[in-house]
Amino acid sequence: SQQGEEDPQALSIQEGENATMNCSYKTSINNLQWYRQNSGRGLVHLILIRSNEREKHSGRLRVTLDTSKKSSSLLITASRAADTASYFCATVPSGFGNEKLTFGTGTRLTIIP
Amino acid sequence: DGGITQSPKYLFRKEGQNVTLSCEQNLNHDAMYWYRQDPGQGLRLIYYSQIVNDFQKGDIAEGYSVSREKKESFPLTVTSAQKNPTAFYLCASTATSVSGTEAFFGQGTRLTVV
């Protein structure tokens, strides 16, 4: 079964607004990552947050992690039309030497110009 | 240029035939992965390999087989036992560092059973 579940499944906002996506997972993790996928293409890594971190920023991206609730959120500020894509969270389980990388179901983000 | 190459980009297969999807990386990564993605869905893990000559089943391994004879290569065979093989297949590799594990993806192979 998939480790992560994203919410919402689809999100449409006006250009310039902020977009927030949430991810829940089931087991203890080493780190959580967010990826972006343009239609019909491979995924591109956006940001990684470790289990001992609570918040991380990268440009217009802000990620939070709450390990007590087993959840994470991705905030994209000042959205642009080029941000239209699907966004996935992925987790690596805790424990040394286990590199099983599993993905959630994704949020399809549409930015309306 | 360093990266992951999947081939072919599009593949058509007749029912009952086995087909092998290629994945090659020149990033010197130890771990490699195969995922299946159905339309509008997330990625489901088929197999992964953390080291040469070793691999583990993912969540949907039935009907698939892999090998990892070289660090650079992780081919996936879709066998006739896979009941619904039409999907988009993605290969990835990771290099674990102190800061964590970032995956690099190929551009995918779209398999259609005709």
Coordinates of N, CA and C in Angstrom, one line a residue:
Chain A
S1 N 0.8 -1.2 0.0 CA 0.0 0.0 0.0 C 0.9 1.2 0.0
Q2 N 0.4 2.3 -0.5 CA 1.1 3.5 -0.6 C 1.3 4.1 0.8
Q3 N 2.5 4.7 1.0 CA 2.8 5.3 2.2 C 2.1 6.6 2.4
G4 N 2.0 7.4 1.4 CA 1.5 8.8 1.6 C 0.2 9.0 0.8
E5 N -0.6 9.9 1.4 CA -1.9 10.3 0.8 C -1.9 11.8 0.8
E6 N -2.1 12.3 -0.4 CA -2.1 13.8 -0.5 C -3.6 14.3 -0.5
D7 N -3.7 15.5 -0.1 CA -5.0 16.2 0.0 C -4.8 17.6 -0.3
P8 N -5.6 18.3 -1.1 CA -6.7 17.6 -1.9 C -6.1 16.9 -3.1
Q9 N -7.0 16.1 -3.8 CA -6.6 15.4 -5.0 C -6.4 16.4 -6.1
A10 N -7.1 17.5 -6.1 CA -7.0 18.5 -7.2 C -7.3 19.8 -6.6
L11 N -6.6 20.8 -7.1 CA -6.6 22.2 -6.6 C -6.5 23.2 -7.7
S12 N -7.4 24.1 -7.9 CA -7.3 25.2 -8.9 C -7.4 26.5 -8.2
I13 N -6.4 27.4 -8.5 CA -6.3 28.7 -7.9 C -5.9 29.7 -8.9
Q14 N -6.1 31.0 -8.6 CA -5.8 32.1 -9.5 C -4.3 32.3 -9.4
E15 N -3.7 32.7 -10.4 CA -2.3 33.1 -10.4 C -2.0 34.2 -9.4
G16 N -1.0 34.0 -8.6 CA -0.6 35.0 -7.6 C -1.1 34.5 -6.2
E17 N -2.1 33.7 -6.1 CA -2.5 33.1 -4.8 C -1.5 32.1 -4.3
N18 N -1.7 31.7 -3.1 CA -0.9 30.7 -2.5 C -1.6 29.3 -2.6
A19 N -0.8 28.3 -2.8 CA -1.3 26.9 -2.9 C -0.8 26.1 -1.8
T20 N -1.7 25.4 -1.1 CA -1.3 24.5 0.0 C -1.7 23.1 -0.2
M21 N -0.8 22.1 -0.1 CA -1.1 20.7 -0.3 C -0.7 20.0 1.0
N22 N -1.4 19.0 1.3 CA -1.1 18.2 2.5 C -0.8 16.7 2.2
C23 N 0.0 16.1 3.0 CA 0.4 14.8 2.8 C 0.4 14.1 4.2
S24 N -0.3 12.9 4.2 CA -0.2 12.1 5.4 C 0.4 10.8 5.1
Y25 N 1.1 10.2 6.1 CA 1.8 9.0 5.9 C 1.6 8.0 7.1
K26 N 2.0 6.8 7.0 CA 1.5 5.8 8.0 C 2.6 5.3 9.0
T27 N 3.9 5.3 8.6 CA 4.9 4.7 9.5 C 5.9 5.7 9.8
S28 N 6.8 5.4 10.7 CA 7.9 6.3 11.0 C 8.8 6.5 9.8
I29 N 9.3 7.7 9.7 CA 10.1 8.0 8.5 C 11.5 8.6 8.9
N30 N 12.4 8.4 7.9 CA 13.7 9.1 8.0 C 13.6 10.5 7.5
N31 N 12.9 10.6 6.3 CA 12.7 11.9 5.7 C 11.5 11.9 4.9
L32 N 11.0 13.1 4.5 CA 9.9 13.2 3.6 C 10.3 14.2 2.5
Q33 N 9.9 13.9 1.3 CA 10.3 14.7 0.2 C 9.1 15.1 -0.7
W34 N 9.2 16.2 -1.4 CA 8.2 16.6 -2.3 C 8.7 16.6 -3.7
Y35 N 7.9 16.2 -4.6 CA 8.3 16.1 -6.0 C 7.2 16.8 -6.9
R36 N 7.6 17.2 -8.1 CA 6.7 17.8 -9.0 C 6.8 16.9 -10.3
Q37 N 5.6 16.8 -11.0 CA 5.5 16.1 -12.2 C 4.7 16.8 -13.2
N38 N 5.3 17.2 -14.3 CA 4.6 17.8 -15.4 C 4.0 16.6 -16.2
S39 N 2.9 16.9 -16.9 CA 2.1 15.8 -17.5 C 3.0 14.9 -18.4
G40 N 2.9 13.6 -18.2 CA 3.6 12.7 -19.1 C 5.1 12.7 -18.9
R41 N 5.7 13.3 -17.9 CA 7.1 13.4 -17.7 C 7.5 12.7 -16.4
G42 N 8.9 12.6 -16.2 CA 9.4 12.1 -14.9 C 9.2 13.1 -13.8
L43 N 9.5 12.7 -12.6 CA 9.3 13.6 -11.5 C 10.6 14.3 -11.2
V44 N 10.5 15.5 -10.6 CA 11.6 16.4 -10.3 C 11.6 16.7 -8.8
H45 N 12.7 16.5 -8.2 CA 12.8 16.7 -6.7 C 12.7 18.2 -6.4
L46 N 11.9 18.5 -5.4 CA 11.7 19.9 -5.0 C 12.4 20.2 -3.7
I47 N 12.1 19.4 -2.7 CA 12.6 19.7 -1.3 C 12.6 18.5 -0.4
L48 N 13.5 18.4 0.5 CA 13.5 17.3 1.4 C 13.5 17.8 2.8
I49 N 12.8 17.2 3.7 CA 12.8 17.6 5.1 C 13.0 16.4 6.0
R50 N 14.0 16.4 6.9 CA 14.3 15.3 7.7 C 13.3 15.2 8.9
S51 N 13.3 14.0 9.5 CA 12.3 13.8 10.6 C 12.6 14.6 11.8
N52 N 13.8 15.2 11.9 CA 14.0 16.0 13.1 C 13.9 17.5 12.8
E53 N 13.4 17.8 11.6 CA 13.1 19.2 11.2 C 11.6 19.5 11.2
R54 N 11.2 20.7 11.4 CA 9.8 21.0 11.5 C 9.4 21.9 10.3
E55 N 10.3 22.7 9.8 CA 10.0 23.6 8.7 C 11.2 23.8 7.8
K56 N 11.0 23.9 6.5 CA 12.1 24.2 5.6 C 11.6 25.1 4.4
H57 N 12.5 25.9 4.0 CA 12.1 26.8 2.9 C 13.1 26.7 1.7
S58 N 12.5 26.9 0.5 CA 13.4 26.9 -0.7 C 12.7 27.7 -1.7
G59 N 13.2 29.0 -1.9 CA 12.5 29.9 -2.8 C 11.1 30.2 -2.4
R60 N 10.1 29.9 -3.3 CA 8.7 30.1 -3.0 C 8.1 28.9 -2.3
L61 N 8.9 27.9 -2.0 CA 8.3 26.7 -1.3 C 8.6 26.7 0.2
R62 N 7.6 26.3 0.9 CA 7.7 26.1 2.3 C 7.1 24.8 2.7
V63 N 7.9 24.0 3.4 CA 7.4 22.6 3.8 C 7.4 22.6 5.3
T64 N 6.4 22.0 5.8 CA 6.3 21.7 7.3 C 6.2 20.2 7.5
L65 N 6.6 19.7 8.6 CA 6.5 18.3 9.0 C 6.1 18.2 10.4
D66 N 5.1 17.4 10.7 CA 4.6 17.1 12.0 C 4.6 15.6 12.2
T67 N 5.7 15.1 12.8 CA 5.8 13.7 13.0 C 4.8 13.1 13.9
S68 N 4.3 13.9 14.9 CA 3.4 13.4 15.8 C 2.0 13.1 15.1
K69 N 1.7 13.8 14.1 CA 0.5 13.6 13.3 C 0.8 12.9 12.0
K70 N 2.0 12.6 11.8 CA 2.4 11.9 10.5 C 1.9 12.7 9.3
S71 N 2.2 13.9 9.3 CA 1.7 14.8 8.2 C 2.7 15.8 7.8
S72 N 2.6 16.3 6.5 CA 3.4 17.3 6.0 C 2.6 18.2 5.1
S73 N 3.0 19.5 5.0 CA 2.3 20.4 4.0 C 3.3 21.0 3.2
L74 N 2.9 21.3 1.9 CA 3.7 22.1 1.0 C 3.0 23.3 0.6
L75 N 3.6 24.5 0.8 CA 3.0 25.7 0.5 C 3.8 26.3 -0.7
I76 N 3.1 26.7 -1.7 CA 3.8 27.4 -2.9 C 3.2 28.8 -2.8
T77 N 4.0 29.8 -2.6 CA 3.6 31.2 -2.5 C 3.6 31.9 -3.9
A78 N 2.8 32.9 -4.0 CA 2.7 33.7 -5.3 C 2.8 32.8 -6.5
S79 N 1.8 32.0 -6.6 CA 1.8 31.0 -7.7 C 1.8 31.6 -9.1
R80 N 2.4 30.8 -10.0 CA 2.6 31.2 -11.4 C 2.0 30.1 -12.3
A81 N 1.6 30.5 -13.5 CA 1.0 29.5 -14.4 C 1.9 28.3 -14.6
A82 N 3.2 28.5 -14.6 CA 4.2 27.5 -14.7 C 4.3 26.5 -13.6
D83 N 3.6 26.8 -12.5 CA 3.5 25.9 -11.3 C 2.5 24.8 -11.6
T84 N 1.7 24.9 -12.6 CA 0.7 23.9 -12.9 C 1.4 22.5 -13.2
A85 N 1.0 21.6 -12.3 CA 1.7 20.2 -12.4 C 1.0 19.4 -11.3
S86 N 1.5 18.1 -11.2 CA 1.1 17.3 -10.1 C 2.2 17.3 -9.1
Y87 N 1.8 17.3 -7.8 CA 2.8 17.3 -6.7 C 2.6 16.1 -5.9
F88 N 3.8 15.4 -5.5 CA 3.7 14.2 -4.8 C 4.7 14.3 -3.6
C89 N 4.2 13.7 -2.5 CA 5.1 13.5 -1.3 C 5.7 12.1 -1.4
A90 N 6.8 11.9 -0.9 CA 7.5 10.6 -0.8 C 8.2 10.4 0.5
T91 N 8.2 9.2 1.0 CA 8.9 9.0 2.3 C 9.9 7.9 2.2
V92 N 10.9 8.0 3.0 CA 11.9 7.0 3.3 C 11.7 6.5 4.7
P93 N 11.5 5.2 4.9 CA 11.2 4.7 6.3 C 12.4 4.9 7.2
S94 N 12.2 5.0 8.5 CA 13.2 5.1 9.4 C 14.0 3.8 9.6
G95 N 15.2 3.8 10.0 CA 16.0 2.6 10.1 C 17.1 2.7 9.2
F96 N 18.3 2.2 9.6 CA 19.5 2.3 8.8 C 19.4 1.3 7.7
G97 N 19.8 1.8 6.5 CA 20.0 0.9 5.4 C 18.8 0.6 4.6
N98 N 17.6 1.2 5.0 CA 16.4 1.0 4.2 C 16.1 2.2 3.3
E99 N 16.2 1.9 2.1 CA 16.0 3.0 1.1 C 14.7 2.9 0.3
K100 N 13.8 2.2 0.9 CA 12.5 2.0 0.2 C 11.8 3.4 0.1
L101 N 11.7 3.9 -1.1 CA 11.1 5.2 -1.4 C 9.7 5.1 -1.9
T102 N 8.7 5.5 -1.2 CA 7.3 5.3 -1.6 C 6.6 6.6 -1.7
F103 N 5.7 6.7 -2.7 CA 5.0 7.9 -3.0 C 3.6 7.9 -2.7
G104 N 3.0 9.1 -2.5 CA 1.6 9.3 -2.3 C 0.8 9.4 -3.6
T105 N -0.4 9.7 -3.4 CA -1.3 9.7 -4.6 C -1.3 11.0 -5.4
G106 N -0.7 12.0 -4.8 CA -0.5 13.3 -5.6 C -1.7 14.3 -5.5
T107 N -1.3 15.5 -5.7 CA -2.3 16.6 -5.8 C -2.0 17.3 -7.2
R108 N -3.1 17.4 -8.0 CA -3.0 18.0 -9.3 C -3.4 19.5 -9.1
L109 N -2.4 20.3 -9.3 CA -2.5 21.8 -9.1 C -2.6 22.5 -10.5
T110 N -3.7 23.3 -10.6 CA -3.9 24.1 -11.8 C -3.9 25.5 -11.4
I111 N -3.0 26.3 -12.1 CA -2.9 27.8 -11.8 C -3.6 28.5 -13.0
I112 N -4.6 29.2 -12.6 CA -5.4 29.9 -13.7 C -4.9 31.3 -13.9
P113 N -4.4 31.6 -15.1 CA -3.8 32.9 -15.4 C -4.7 34.1 -15.3
Chain B
D1 N 26.4 14.3 -20.1 CA 25.5 14.7 -19.1 C 25.1 13.6 -18.2
G2 N 25.1 13.8 -16.8 CA 24.7 12.7 -15.9 C 23.2 12.7 -15.9
G3 N 22.6 11.4 -15.7 CA 21.2 11.3 -15.6 C 20.8 9.9 -15.8
I4 N 19.5 9.7 -15.9 CA 18.8 8.4 -16.0 C 18.2 8.4 -17.4
T5 N 18.4 7.3 -18.1 CA 17.8 7.1 -19.4 C 16.9 5.9 -19.5
Q6 N 15.7 6.1 -19.8 CA 14.8 5.0 -20.0 C 14.5 4.9 -21.5
S7 N 14.4 3.6 -21.9 CA 14.1 3.4 -23.3 C 13.3 2.1 -23.4
P8 N 12.4 2.0 -24.4 CA 12.0 3.1 -25.3 C 11.0 4.1 -24.6
K9 N 10.7 5.1 -25.3 CA 9.7 6.1 -24.7 C 8.3 5.5 -24.8
Y10 N 8.0 4.9 -25.9 CA 6.7 4.2 -26.2 C 6.9 2.8 -26.5
L11 N 6.1 1.9 -26.0 CA 6.3 0.5 -26.3 C 4.9 -0.2 -26.4
F12 N 4.8 -1.0 -27.5 CA 3.5 -1.7 -27.7 C 3.8 -3.2 -27.6
R13 N 2.9 -3.9 -26.9 CA 3.1 -5.3 -26.7 C 1.8 -6.0 -27.0
K14 N 1.9 -7.2 -27.6 CA 0.8 -8.0 -27.8 C 0.5 -8.8 -26.5
E15 N -0.7 -9.1 -26.3 CA -1.1 -9.9 -25.1 C -0.3 -11.2 -25.1
G16 N 0.2 -11.6 -23.9 CA 0.9 -12.9 -23.8 C 2.4 -12.8 -24.0
Q17 N 2.9 -11.7 -24.4 CA 4.3 -11.5 -24.6 C 5.0 -10.9 -23.4
N18 N 6.2 -11.3 -23.2 CA 7.0 -10.6 -22.2 C 7.7 -9.4 -22.9
V19 N 8.0 -8.3 -22.2 CA 8.7 -7.2 -22.7 C 9.6 -6.6 -21.6
T20 N 10.8 -6.1 -22.1 CA 11.7 -5.6 -21.1 C 11.9 -4.1 -21.3
L21 N 11.8 -3.4 -20.2 CA 12.0 -1.9 -20.3 C 13.4 -1.6 -19.7
S22 N 14.1 -0.7 -20.4 CA 15.5 -0.4 -20.1 C 15.6 0.8 -19.1
C23 N 16.5 0.7 -18.2 CA 16.8 1.9 -17.4 C 18.3 1.9 -17.1
E24 N 19.0 3.0 -17.5 CA 20.4 3.1 -17.3 C 20.7 4.4 -16.6
Q25 N 21.7 4.4 -15.7 CA 22.1 5.7 -15.0 C 23.6 5.8 -14.9
N26 N 24.1 7.0 -15.1 CA 25.5 7.3 -15.0 C 25.8 8.2 -13.9
L27 N 25.0 8.1 -12.8 CA 25.1 9.0 -11.7 C 25.9 8.4 -10.5
N28 N 26.3 7.1 -10.8 CA 27.0 6.3 -9.7 C 26.1 6.1 -8.5
H29 N 24.8 6.0 -8.7 CA 23.9 5.8 -7.6 C 23.8 4.3 -7.2
D30 N 23.7 4.1 -5.9 CA 23.6 2.7 -5.5 C 22.2 2.1 -5.7
A31 N 21.2 2.9 -5.3 CA 19.8 2.4 -5.3 C 19.1 2.8 -6.6
M32 N 18.3 1.9 -7.1 CA 17.4 2.1 -8.2 C 16.1 1.6 -8.0
Y33 N 15.1 2.1 -8.7 CA 13.7 1.9 -8.4 C 12.9 1.8 -9.7
W34 N 11.8 1.0 -9.7 CA 10.8 1.0 -10.7 C 9.4 1.2 -10.1
Y35 N 8.7 2.2 -10.8 CA 7.4 2.5 -10.4 C 6.4 2.4 -11.5
R36 N 5.2 2.1 -11.2 CA 4.1 2.1 -12.2 C 3.2 3.3 -11.9
Q37 N 2.7 4.0 -12.9 CA 1.8 5.1 -12.7 C 0.6 4.9 -13.7
D38 N -0.6 4.8 -13.2 CA -1.8 4.7 -14.0 C -2.4 6.1 -14.1
P39 N -3.2 6.3 -15.2 CA -3.7 7.7 -15.4 C -4.3 8.4 -14.2
G40 N -3.8 9.6 -13.9 CA -4.4 10.3 -12.8 C -4.1 9.8 -11.4
Q41 N -3.1 8.8 -11.4 CA -2.8 8.2 -10.1 C -1.4 8.5 -9.6
G42 N -1.1 8.0 -8.4 CA 0.2 8.2 -7.9 C 1.1 7.1 -8.4
L43 N 2.4 7.1 -7.8 CA 3.4 6.1 -8.2 C 3.3 4.9 -7.3
R44 N 3.3 3.7 -7.8 CA 3.3 2.5 -7.0 C 4.6 1.8 -7.3
L45 N 5.3 1.4 -6.2 CA 6.6 0.8 -6.2 C 6.5 -0.7 -6.7
I46 N 7.3 -1.0 -7.7 CA 7.3 -2.4 -8.2 C 8.4 -3.2 -7.6
Y47 N 9.6 -2.7 -7.8 CA 10.8 -3.3 -7.3 C 11.8 -2.2 -7.0
Y48 N 12.7 -2.5 -6.1 CA 13.9 -1.6 -5.9 C 15.1 -2.4 -5.5
S49 N 16.2 -1.8 -5.8 CA 17.5 -2.4 -5.6 C 18.4 -1.5 -4.9
Q50 N 19.0 -1.9 -3.8 CA 19.9 -1.0 -3.0 C 21.4 -1.2 -3.3
I51 N 21.6 -2.4 -4.0 CA 23.0 -2.7 -4.3 C 23.0 -3.7 -5.5
V52 N 24.1 -3.8 -6.1 CA 24.3 -4.8 -7.3 C 24.0 -6.2 -6.8
N53 N 23.3 -6.9 -7.6 CA 23.0 -8.3 -7.4 C 22.0 -8.5 -6.2
D54 N 21.3 -7.5 -5.9 CA 20.3 -7.6 -4.8 C 19.1 -6.7 -5.1
F55 N 17.9 -7.2 -4.9 CA 16.7 -6.4 -5.1 C 15.6 -6.9 -4.2
Q56 N 14.6 -6.0 -4.0 CA 13.5 -6.3 -3.1 C 12.2 -6.0 -3.8
K57 N 11.1 -6.8 -3.5 CA 9.8 -6.5 -4.1 C 9.2 -5.2 -3.4
G58 N 8.5 -4.5 -4.3 CA 7.8 -3.4 -3.8 C 6.4 -3.8 -3.5
D59 N 5.4 -2.9 -3.7 CA 4.0 -3.2 -3.3 C 3.3 -3.9 -4.4
I60 N 3.7 -3.9 -5.6 CA 3.0 -4.5 -6.7 C 3.9 -5.3 -7.6
A61 N 4.7 -6.2 -7.1 CA 5.7 -7.0 -7.8 C 5.2 -8.1 -8.7
E62 N 4.0 -8.5 -8.4 CA 3.5 -9.7 -9.2 C 3.3 -9.4 -10.7
G63 N 3.9 -10.3 -11.5 CA 3.9 -10.2 -12.9 C 5.0 -9.4 -13.5
Y64 N 6.0 -9.0 -12.6 CA 7.2 -8.3 -13.0 C 8.4 -9.0 -12.5
S65 N 9.5 -8.8 -13.2 CA 10.8 -9.3 -12.8 C 11.9 -8.3 -13.1
V66 N 13.0 -8.3 -12.3 CA 14.1 -7.4 -12.5 C 15.4 -8.1 -12.3
S67 N 16.5 -7.4 -12.7 CA 17.8 -7.9 -12.5 C 18.7 -6.7 -12.2
R68 N 19.8 -6.9 -11.5 CA 20.7 -5.8 -11.2 C 22.1 -6.4 -11.2
E69 N 22.6 -6.7 -12.5 CA 23.9 -7.3 -12.7 C 25.0 -6.2 -12.7
K70 N 24.6 -5.0 -13.0 CA 25.5 -3.8 -13.1 C 25.0 -2.7 -12.3
K71 N 25.8 -1.9 -11.7 CA 25.4 -0.7 -10.9 C 24.6 0.2 -11.8
E72 N 24.9 0.3 -13.1 CA 24.3 1.3 -13.9 C 23.0 0.9 -14.5
S73 N 22.6 -0.4 -14.4 CA 21.5 -0.9 -15.2 C 20.5 -1.6 -14.3
F74 N 19.2 -1.4 -14.5 CA 18.2 -2.0 -13.7 C 17.0 -2.3 -14.6
P75 N 17.0 -3.3 -15.5 CA 15.9 -3.5 -16.4 C 14.7 -4.2 -15.8
L76 N 13.6 -3.8 -16.3 CA 12.3 -4.4 -15.8 C 11.6 -5.2 -16.9
T77 N 11.3 -6.4 -16.5 CA 10.6 -7.3 -17.5 C 9.1 -7.4 -17.0
V78 N 8.2 -7.0 -18.0 CA 6.8 -7.2 -17.7 C 6.4 -8.5 -18.3
T79 N 6.0 -9.4 -17.5 CA 5.7 -10.8 -18.0 C 4.3 -10.9 -18.4
S80 N 4.0 -12.0 -19.0 CA 2.6 -12.3 -19.5 C 1.7 -12.5 -18.3
A81 N 2.3 -12.7 -17.1 CA 1.5 -13.0 -15.9 C 0.9 -11.7 -15.3
Q82 N 1.4 -10.5 -15.8 CA 0.9 -9.2 -15.4 C -0.5 -9.0 -16.1
K83 N -1.5 -9.0 -15.4 CA -2.9 -9.0 -16.0 C -3.3 -7.6 -16.7
N84 N -2.7 -6.6 -16.2 CA -3.1 -5.2 -16.7 C -1.9 -4.4 -16.9
P85 N -1.0 -4.7 -17.8 CA 0.3 -4.0 -17.9 C 0.3 -2.6 -18.5
T86 N -0.8 -2.2 -19.2 CA -0.8 -0.9 -19.8 C -0.7 0.2 -18.7
A87 N 0.4 0.9 -18.8 CA 0.7 2.0 -17.8 C 1.9 2.8 -18.2
F88 N 2.2 3.8 -17.4 CA 3.4 4.6 -17.5 C 4.4 4.1 -16.5
Y89 N 5.6 3.7 -16.9 CA 6.6 3.1 -16.0 C 7.8 4.1 -15.9
L90 N 8.1 4.3 -14.6 CA 9.2 5.3 -14.3 C 10.3 4.6 -13.5
C91 N 11.5 4.9 -13.9 CA 12.7 4.4 -13.2 C 13.3 5.6 -12.5
A92 N 13.9 5.3 -11.3 CA 14.6 6.3 -10.5 C 15.8 5.8 -9.9
S93 N 16.7 6.6 -9.5 CA 17.9 6.2 -8.7 C 18.1 7.2 -7.6
T94 N 18.8 6.8 -6.5 CA 19.0 7.7 -5.4 C 20.5 7.5 -5.0
A95 N 21.0 8.6 -4.5 CA 22.3 8.6 -3.8 C 22.1 9.1 -2.4
T96 N 22.3 8.3 -1.4 CA 22.0 8.7 -0.1 C 23.2 9.5 0.4
S97 N 22.9 10.6 1.0 CA 23.9 11.5 1.6 C 23.5 11.8 3.0
V98 N 24.4 12.5 3.7 CA 24.1 12.9 5.1 C 22.8 13.7 5.2
S99 N 22.5 14.5 4.1 CA 21.3 15.3 4.2 C 20.1 14.6 3.8
G100 N 20.2 13.4 3.3 CA 19.0 12.6 2.9 C 19.1 12.0 1.5
T101 N 18.0 11.6 1.0 CA 17.9 10.8 -0.2 C 17.1 11.6 -1.3
E102 N 17.7 12.0 -2.3 CA 17.0 12.7 -3.4 C 17.0 11.7 -4.6
A103 N 15.8 11.5 -5.2 CA 15.6 10.6 -6.3 C 15.7 11.4 -7.6
F104 N 16.4 10.8 -8.6 CA 16.4 11.3 -9.9 C 15.6 10.4 -10.8
F105 N 14.8 10.9 -11.7 CA 13.9 10.1 -12.5 C 14.2 10.1 -14.0
G106 N 14.0 9.0 -14.6 CA 14.0 9.0 -16.1 C 12.7 9.7 -16.6
Q107 N 12.6 9.7 -17.9 CA 11.4 10.4 -18.5 C 10.2 9.4 -18.7
G108 N 10.4 8.1 -18.4 CA 9.3 7.2 -18.4 C 9.2 6.4 -19.7
T109 N 8.6 5.3 -19.6 CA 8.2 4.4 -20.8 C 6.7 4.2 -20.7
R110 N 6.0 4.5 -21.8 CA 4.6 4.3 -21.8 C 4.3 3.0 -22.5
L111 N 3.8 2.0 -21.8 CA 3.6 0.6 -22.3 C 2.1 0.5 -22.6
T112 N 1.8 0.0 -23.8 CA 0.4 -0.3 -24.2 C 0.3 -1.7 -24.7
V113 N -0.6 -2.4 -24.2 CA -0.8 -3.8 -24.6 C -1.9 -3.7 -25.7
V114 N -1.7 -4.3 -26.9 CA -2.6 -4.3 -28.0 C -3.1 -5.7 -28.3

